[in-house]
Coordinates of C-alpha atoms and ligand atoms in Angstrom, one line a residue:
M111 CA -7.5 3.2 -1.3
R112 CA -7.5 0.1 -3.5
S113 CA -4.6 0.5 -5.9
F114 CA -1.2 1.9 -5.2
L115 CA 0.9 2.4 -8.4
F116 CA 4.7 2.5 -8.2
V117 CA 6.2 5.1 -10.5
P118 CA 9.9 5.6 -10.9
G119 CA 10.6 9.1 -9.5
D120 CA 13.2 9.9 -12.2
S121 CA 10.9 9.3 -15.2
D122 CA 9.0 12.4 -16.5
K123 CA 7.3 10.1 -19.0
K124 CA 5.9 7.6 -16.4
L125 CA 5.1 10.3 -13.9
D126 CA 3.0 12.0 -16.6
K127 CA 1.3 8.7 -17.6
S128 CA 0.5 8.0 -13.9
R129 CA -1.8 11.1 -13.8
T130 CA -4.5 9.3 -15.7
S131 CA -3.8 5.8 -14.5
G132 CA -6.9 5.5 -12.3
A133 CA -4.8 4.5 -9.3
D134 CA -6.1 5.6 -5.9
A135 CA -2.6 6.3 -4.8
L136 CA 0.8 6.8 -6.5
L137 CA 4.0 5.5 -4.9
I138 CA 6.7 7.7 -6.4
D139 CA 9.8 5.7 -6.1
L140 CA 13.3 6.9 -5.0
E141 CA 14.5 3.5 -3.9
D142 CA 14.9 0.2 -5.8
S143 CA 13.9 1.5 -9.3
I144 CA 16.4 4.4 -9.2
S145 CA 20.1 3.8 -9.7
P146 CA 22.5 5.5 -7.2
E147 CA 23.7 8.0 -9.9
R148 CA 20.2 9.1 -10.5
K149 CA 18.9 9.6 -6.9
A150 CA 19.6 13.3 -6.8
A151 CA 17.9 13.9 -10.2
A152 CA 14.9 11.8 -9.1
R153 CA 14.4 13.9 -6.0
A154 CA 14.2 17.1 -8.1
T155 CA 11.9 15.5 -10.7
T156 CA 9.7 14.2 -7.9
I157 CA 9.4 17.6 -6.2
A158 CA 8.5 19.3 -9.5
F159 CA 5.9 16.7 -10.2
L160 CA 4.4 16.9 -6.7
E161 CA 4.2 20.7 -6.8
D162 CA 2.4 20.6 -10.1
F163 CA 0.1 17.6 -9.7
R164 CA -0.9 18.4 -6.1
Q165 CA -3.1 21.2 -7.4
T166 CA -5.2 19.0 -9.6
P167 CA -8.7 18.3 -8.2
G168 CA -9.6 14.6 -7.8
R169 CA -5.9 13.6 -8.0
P170 CA -4.8 10.3 -6.4
H171 CA -3.1 10.3 -3.0
L172 CA 0.6 11.0 -3.5
F173 CA 3.2 9.1 -1.6
V174 CA 7.0 9.1 -2.1
R175 CA 9.1 6.0 -1.3
V176 CA 12.3 7.1 0.2
N177 CA 15.4 4.9 0.8
G178 CA 15.5 2.9 4.0
L179 CA 16.8 4.1 7.3
A180 CA 20.0 2.0 7.0
T181 CA 21.0 3.5 3.7
G182 CA 22.1 7.0 4.9
L183 CA 20.0 8.4 2.0
T184 CA 16.7 9.0 3.9
D185 CA 17.4 12.6 5.0
A186 CA 18.4 13.7 1.6
D187 CA 15.3 12.0 0.1
L188 CA 13.1 13.9 2.5
A189 CA 13.9 17.0 0.4
V190 CA 10.7 15.9 -1.4
M191 CA 8.7 17.3 1.5
E192 CA 9.0 20.5 -0.3
G193 CA 6.4 19.1 -2.6
R194 CA 4.1 18.3 0.3
P195 CA 3.3 14.6 -0.5
D196 CA 0.4 13.1 1.4
G197 CA 2.7 10.4 2.7
I198 CA 6.0 8.6 2.8
V199 CA 6.6 5.0 2.0
L200 CA 9.2 3.5 4.3
P201 CA 10.9 0.4 2.8
K202 CA 12.8 -2.2 4.8
A203 CA 11.0 -1.1 8.0
E204 CA 12.1 -3.1 11.0
G205 CA 9.3 -2.8 13.6
G206 CA 7.8 0.0 15.5
A207 CA 11.1 1.5 16.3
A208 CA 11.7 2.3 12.6
L209 CA 8.3 4.0 12.6
V210 CA 9.1 6.1 15.6
H211 CA 12.4 7.1 13.9
M212 CA 10.6 8.1 10.7
D213 CA 7.9 9.9 12.6
A214 CA 10.7 12.1 14.2
K215 CA 12.3 12.8 10.8
L216 CA 9.0 13.8 9.3
G217 CA 8.3 16.1 12.3
V218 CA 11.5 18.0 11.5
A219 CA 10.8 18.1 7.8
E220 CA 7.3 19.3 8.4
A221 CA 8.6 22.2 10.6
R222 CA 11.1 23.1 7.9
H223 CA 8.6 23.2 5.1
D224 CA 5.8 24.8 7.1
I225 CA 3.6 21.8 6.9
P226 CA 1.2 21.1 9.8
D227 CA 2.7 18.8 12.4
G228 CA 1.7 15.2 11.9
Q229 CA 0.0 15.7 8.5
T230 CA 2.3 13.4 6.5
H231 CA 1.2 9.8 6.6
I232 CA 3.4 6.7 6.6
L233 CA 2.9 3.5 4.7
A234 CA 5.5 0.8 5.7
L235 CA 6.9 -2.2 3.9
T236 CA 7.1 -4.7 6.7
T237 CA 8.8 -7.9 5.5
E238 CA 11.8 -7.0 3.4
T239 CA 14.4 -8.2 5.9
A240 CA 14.6 -11.4 7.9
K241 CA 14.8 -9.4 11.1
A242 CA 11.6 -7.5 10.2
L243 CA 9.6 -10.8 10.3
F244 CA 10.3 -11.1 14.0
L245 CA 9.2 -7.5 14.7
A246 CA 5.8 -7.7 12.9
G247 CA 4.1 -7.5 16.3
T248 CA 5.6 -4.1 17.2
Y249 CA 4.0 -1.7 14.7
A250 CA 0.8 -1.1 16.6
G251 CA 0.7 2.2 18.4
A252 CA 4.2 3.4 17.2
T253 CA 2.8 6.5 15.4
A254 CA -0.5 8.0 14.5
R255 CA 0.9 8.7 11.0
L256 CA 0.7 5.0 10.0
I257 CA -2.1 4.3 7.6
G258 CA -1.1 1.1 6.0
L259 CA 1.2 -1.9 6.1
T260 CA 2.4 -3.8 3.1
W261 CA 4.9 -6.5 2.4
G262 CA 7.5 -7.5 -0.1
A263 CA 9.0 -10.8 -1.3
E264 CA 11.7 -9.6 -3.6
D265 CA 14.2 -8.2 -1.1
L266 CA 13.3 -10.9 1.4
S267 CA 14.1 -13.7 -1.0
V268 CA 17.5 -12.2 -1.7
E269 CA 18.2 -11.9 2.0
L270 CA 17.1 -15.5 2.6
G271 CA 19.3 -16.7 -0.2
A272 CA 16.4 -18.3 -2.0
E273 CA 16.4 -19.5 -5.6
A274 CA 12.8 -18.6 -6.1
N275 CA 9.9 -17.0 -4.2
R276 CA 7.0 -18.5 -6.3
D277 CA 6.2 -22.0 -7.4
A278 CA 5.7 -23.1 -11.1
D279 CA 2.1 -22.0 -10.8
G280 CA 3.1 -18.5 -9.7
R281 CA 1.9 -18.9 -6.1
F282 CA 4.2 -17.7 -3.3
L283 CA 6.3 -20.3 -1.5
D284 CA 6.1 -20.9 2.3
P285 CA 8.5 -18.2 3.6
Y286 CA 6.6 -15.5 1.6
R287 CA 3.2 -16.8 2.7
L288 CA 4.5 -16.4 6.2
A289 CA 5.6 -12.8 5.5
R290 CA 2.2 -12.1 3.9
S291 CA 0.3 -13.5 6.9
L292 CA 2.5 -11.5 9.4
C293 CA 1.8 -8.3 7.4
L294 CA -1.9 -9.0 7.5
A295 CA -1.9 -9.6 11.2
A296 CA 0.3 -6.6 11.9
A297 CA -2.1 -4.4 10.0
A298 CA -5.1 -5.7 11.9
A299 CA -3.3 -5.3 15.2
S300 CA -2.3 -1.7 14.2
E301 CA -5.9 -1.0 12.9
V302 CA -4.5 0.2 9.5
Q303 CA -5.0 -0.9 6.0
A304 CA -3.4 -4.2 4.9
I305 CA -2.1 -3.8 1.3
D306 CA -0.9 -6.8 -0.8
T307 CA 2.4 -6.9 -2.5
V308 CA 3.2 -6.3 -6.2
Y309 CA 2.6 -8.8 -9.0
I310 CA 5.7 -8.5 -11.2
D311 CA 4.5 -10.6 -14.2
F312 CA 2.7 -7.5 -15.4
R313 CA 1.3 -8.8 -18.7
N314 CA -0.4 -11.7 -16.9
Q315 CA -3.8 -10.3 -16.1
D316 CA -5.4 -13.7 -15.0
G317 CA -2.5 -14.3 -12.5
L318 CA -2.9 -10.7 -11.1
R319 CA -6.7 -11.2 -10.7
R320 CA -6.3 -14.5 -8.9
E321 CA -3.7 -13.1 -6.5
A322 CA -5.8 -10.0 -5.8
E323 CA -8.9 -12.1 -5.2
E324 CA -7.0 -14.3 -2.8
A325 CA -5.7 -11.2 -1.0
R326 CA -9.2 -9.8 -0.6
R327 CA -10.5 -13.1 0.6
D328 CA -7.9 -13.1 3.4
G329 CA -8.5 -9.5 4.5
F330 CA -6.3 -7.2 2.4
T331 CA -8.1 -4.1 1.2
G332 CA -5.8 -3.0 -1.5
K333 CA -2.8 -4.0 -3.6
M334 CA 0.3 -2.4 -5.1
A335 CA 0.9 -2.2 -8.8
I336 CA 4.0 -1.7 -10.9
H337 CA 2.3 -1.0 -14.3
P338 CA -0.7 1.1 -15.2
G339 CA -2.3 -1.9 -16.9
Q340 CA -2.7 -3.5 -13.5
V341 CA -4.8 -0.7 -12.0
E342 CA -8.2 -1.5 -13.4
I343 CA -8.1 -5.1 -12.2
I344 CA -7.0 -4.1 -8.7
N345 CA -9.7 -1.4 -8.4
A346 CA -12.3 -3.9 -9.6
V347 CA -11.3 -6.6 -7.2
F348 CA -11.1 -4.3 -4.1
T349 CA -14.3 -2.4 -4.8
P350 CA -16.9 -4.0 -2.5
T351 CA -19.4 -6.1 -4.5
P352 CA -23.2 -5.5 -4.3
D353 CA -23.4 -8.9 -2.4
A354 CA -20.8 -7.8 0.1
I355 CA -22.5 -4.5 0.6
A356 CA -25.9 -6.2 1.1
R357 CA -24.4 -8.5 3.7
A358 CA -22.7 -5.6 5.5
K359 CA -26.0 -3.6 5.5
A360 CA -27.8 -6.7 7.0
V361 CA -25.3 -6.9 9.8
I362 CA -25.5 -3.2 10.6
A363 CA -29.4 -3.3 10.5
A364 CA -29.5 -6.4 12.8
F365 CA -27.4 -4.7 15.4
A366 CA -29.3 -1.4 15.0
A367 CA -32.5 -3.3 15.7
E368 CA -31.1 -4.7 18.9
P369 CA -28.6 -2.1 20.2
A370 CA -27.8 -4.0 23.4
A371 CA -27.0 -7.3 21.6
G372 CA -23.5 -8.6 21.6
V373 CA -24.4 -11.2 19.0
V374 CA -27.1 -11.6 16.3
G375 CA -28.2 -14.4 13.9
I376 CA -28.8 -13.7 10.2
D377 CA -30.0 -16.5 7.9
G378 CA -28.7 -19.1 10.3
V379 CA -25.2 -17.6 10.7
M380 CA -23.9 -15.9 13.9
Y381 CA -22.5 -12.4 13.8
D382 CA -20.8 -10.7 16.8
R383 CA -19.6 -7.2 17.4
P384 CA -16.2 -7.6 15.5
H385 CA -18.4 -8.5 12.5
L386 CA -20.3 -5.2 13.0
T387 CA -16.9 -3.3 13.0
R388 CA -16.0 -5.1 9.7
A389 CA -19.3 -4.3 8.2
K390 CA -18.9 -0.6 8.9
Q391 CA -15.4 -0.6 7.5
L392 CA -16.7 -2.3 4.3
M393 CA -19.4 0.4 4.0
S394 CA -16.9 3.2 4.2
R395 CA -14.6 1.5 1.6
A396 CA -17.6 1.1 -0.6
Q397 CA -18.4 4.7 -0.2
A398 CA -14.8 5.8 -1.0
A399 CA -14.8 3.6 -4.1
G400 CA -18.2 4.9 -5.2
A401 CA -19.5 1.4 -5.3
K402 CA -23.2 0.8 -6.2
A403 CA -25.2 -1.2 -3.7
Ligands
COA522 N1 3.9 4.2 -14.0 C1 3.5 5.0 -15.0 N2 3.7 4.7 -16.3 C2 4.2 3.5 -16.6 C3 4.6 2.6 -15.6 C4 4.4 3.0 -14.3 N3 4.7 2.2 -13.3 N4 5.0 1.5 -16.2 C5 4.9 1.7 -17.5 N5 4.4 2.9 -17.8 C6 4.1 3.5 -19.1 C7 5.3 3.3 -20.1 O1 6.1 4.5 -20.0 C8 4.6 3.3 -21.4 O2 4.2 4.6 -21.7 P1 3.9 5.1 -23.3 O3 2.7 4.3 -23.7 O4 3.7 6.5 -23.2 O5 5.1 4.6 -24.0 C9 3.3 2.6 -21.1 O6 3.1 2.7 -19.7 C10 3.4 1.1 -21.4 O7 4.5 0.5 -20.8 P2 5.1 -0.8 -21.2 O8 5.8 -0.7 -22.5 O9 4.0 -1.9 -21.2 O10 6.1 -1.2 -20.1 P3 7.7 -0.7 -20.0 O11 8.5 -1.8 -20.6 O12 7.9 0.6 -20.6 O13 7.9 -0.7 -18.5 C11 8.5 -1.5 -16.3 C12 8.0 -1.9 -17.7 C13 8.4 -2.6 -15.4 C14 10.0 -1.0 -16.4 C15 7.6 -0.3 -15.8 O14 6.3 -0.8 -15.7 C16 8.0 0.3 -14.5 O15 8.9 1.1 -14.4 N6 7.3 -0.1 -13.4 C17 7.6 0.5 -12.1 C18 8.8 -0.1 -11.5 C19 9.0 0.3 -10.0 O16 8.6 1.4 -9.6 N7 9.5 -0.6 -9.2 C20 9.7 -0.3 -7.8 C21 8.6 -1.0 -7.0 S1 8.7 -2.8 -7.0
MG523 MG1 12.6 -3.5 -2.6

């Protein structure tokens, strides 16, 4: 999955628009984009949307972002399990313990709604509280439901009491670069997808492209969006290029030619077995994206 589009869960209009957005996944939001008075209505709107859109062949993956475990709203939000989403986005996650907690809640909800045990995935927002930064190393192995980790700068900057989270050029400042790096490492340690945060200046396409390219360079394999106009750029940046595919194929071929080798040389550069793993991952992403070699 390359692009993950947030859609406010109370908006029939935006939900409808999201059907044809081209996003690989929709993150239907019950949290920050929904006012307290509208939470209940948003749950009902989200269930109706899931029940209908779920039937459509070729649809994107459907996730619902619930309210965090500390809000007291999570259980009521899990009424959306009636619509059988593919996964739940857990905001303000604080380490592996939060994932274990969510895993248990989902197990109960799955039993209640006659959904196979363990089918519902989890995507976690890892850096929205200061405490969460110190727990980045604890996500690995917490639950088999986990498929991706992402990070956020907005809530974190509020909690830190910061005046800004980006510099005049639009680049993230140090505390947020740390959060981003911790998310990337946590995802690698957990062997799940690292997904870059949102770019809120949604009319600035050059800025979005630059940030997405920097994320890909560093190892992120997808990025969240807040506006349909961001999806095409994100999909393009995170679709493996013909060059990258050719390099991956060369690495796979070199190891196939010497199955016992721990390390090979290609065009004067050393590749060892972790490079082989990366090359295989890239090929499966290329395949999922329908990329041409
Ligand atoms: N998903 C689906 N459709 C969306 C959308 C989204 N995230 N954001 C905008 N649209 C739709 C609009 O409804 C509008 O539809 P129309 O052409 O039928 O009128 C069209 O796309 C163009 O929208 P635009 O006028 O450019 O933006 P806006 O001012 O209506 O909305 C936001 C701006 C930021 C309020 C909106 O993009 C949004 O709600 N984003 C998601 C916010 C969110 O979920 N935040 C939580 C995660 S950080
Ligand atoms: Mg938030």
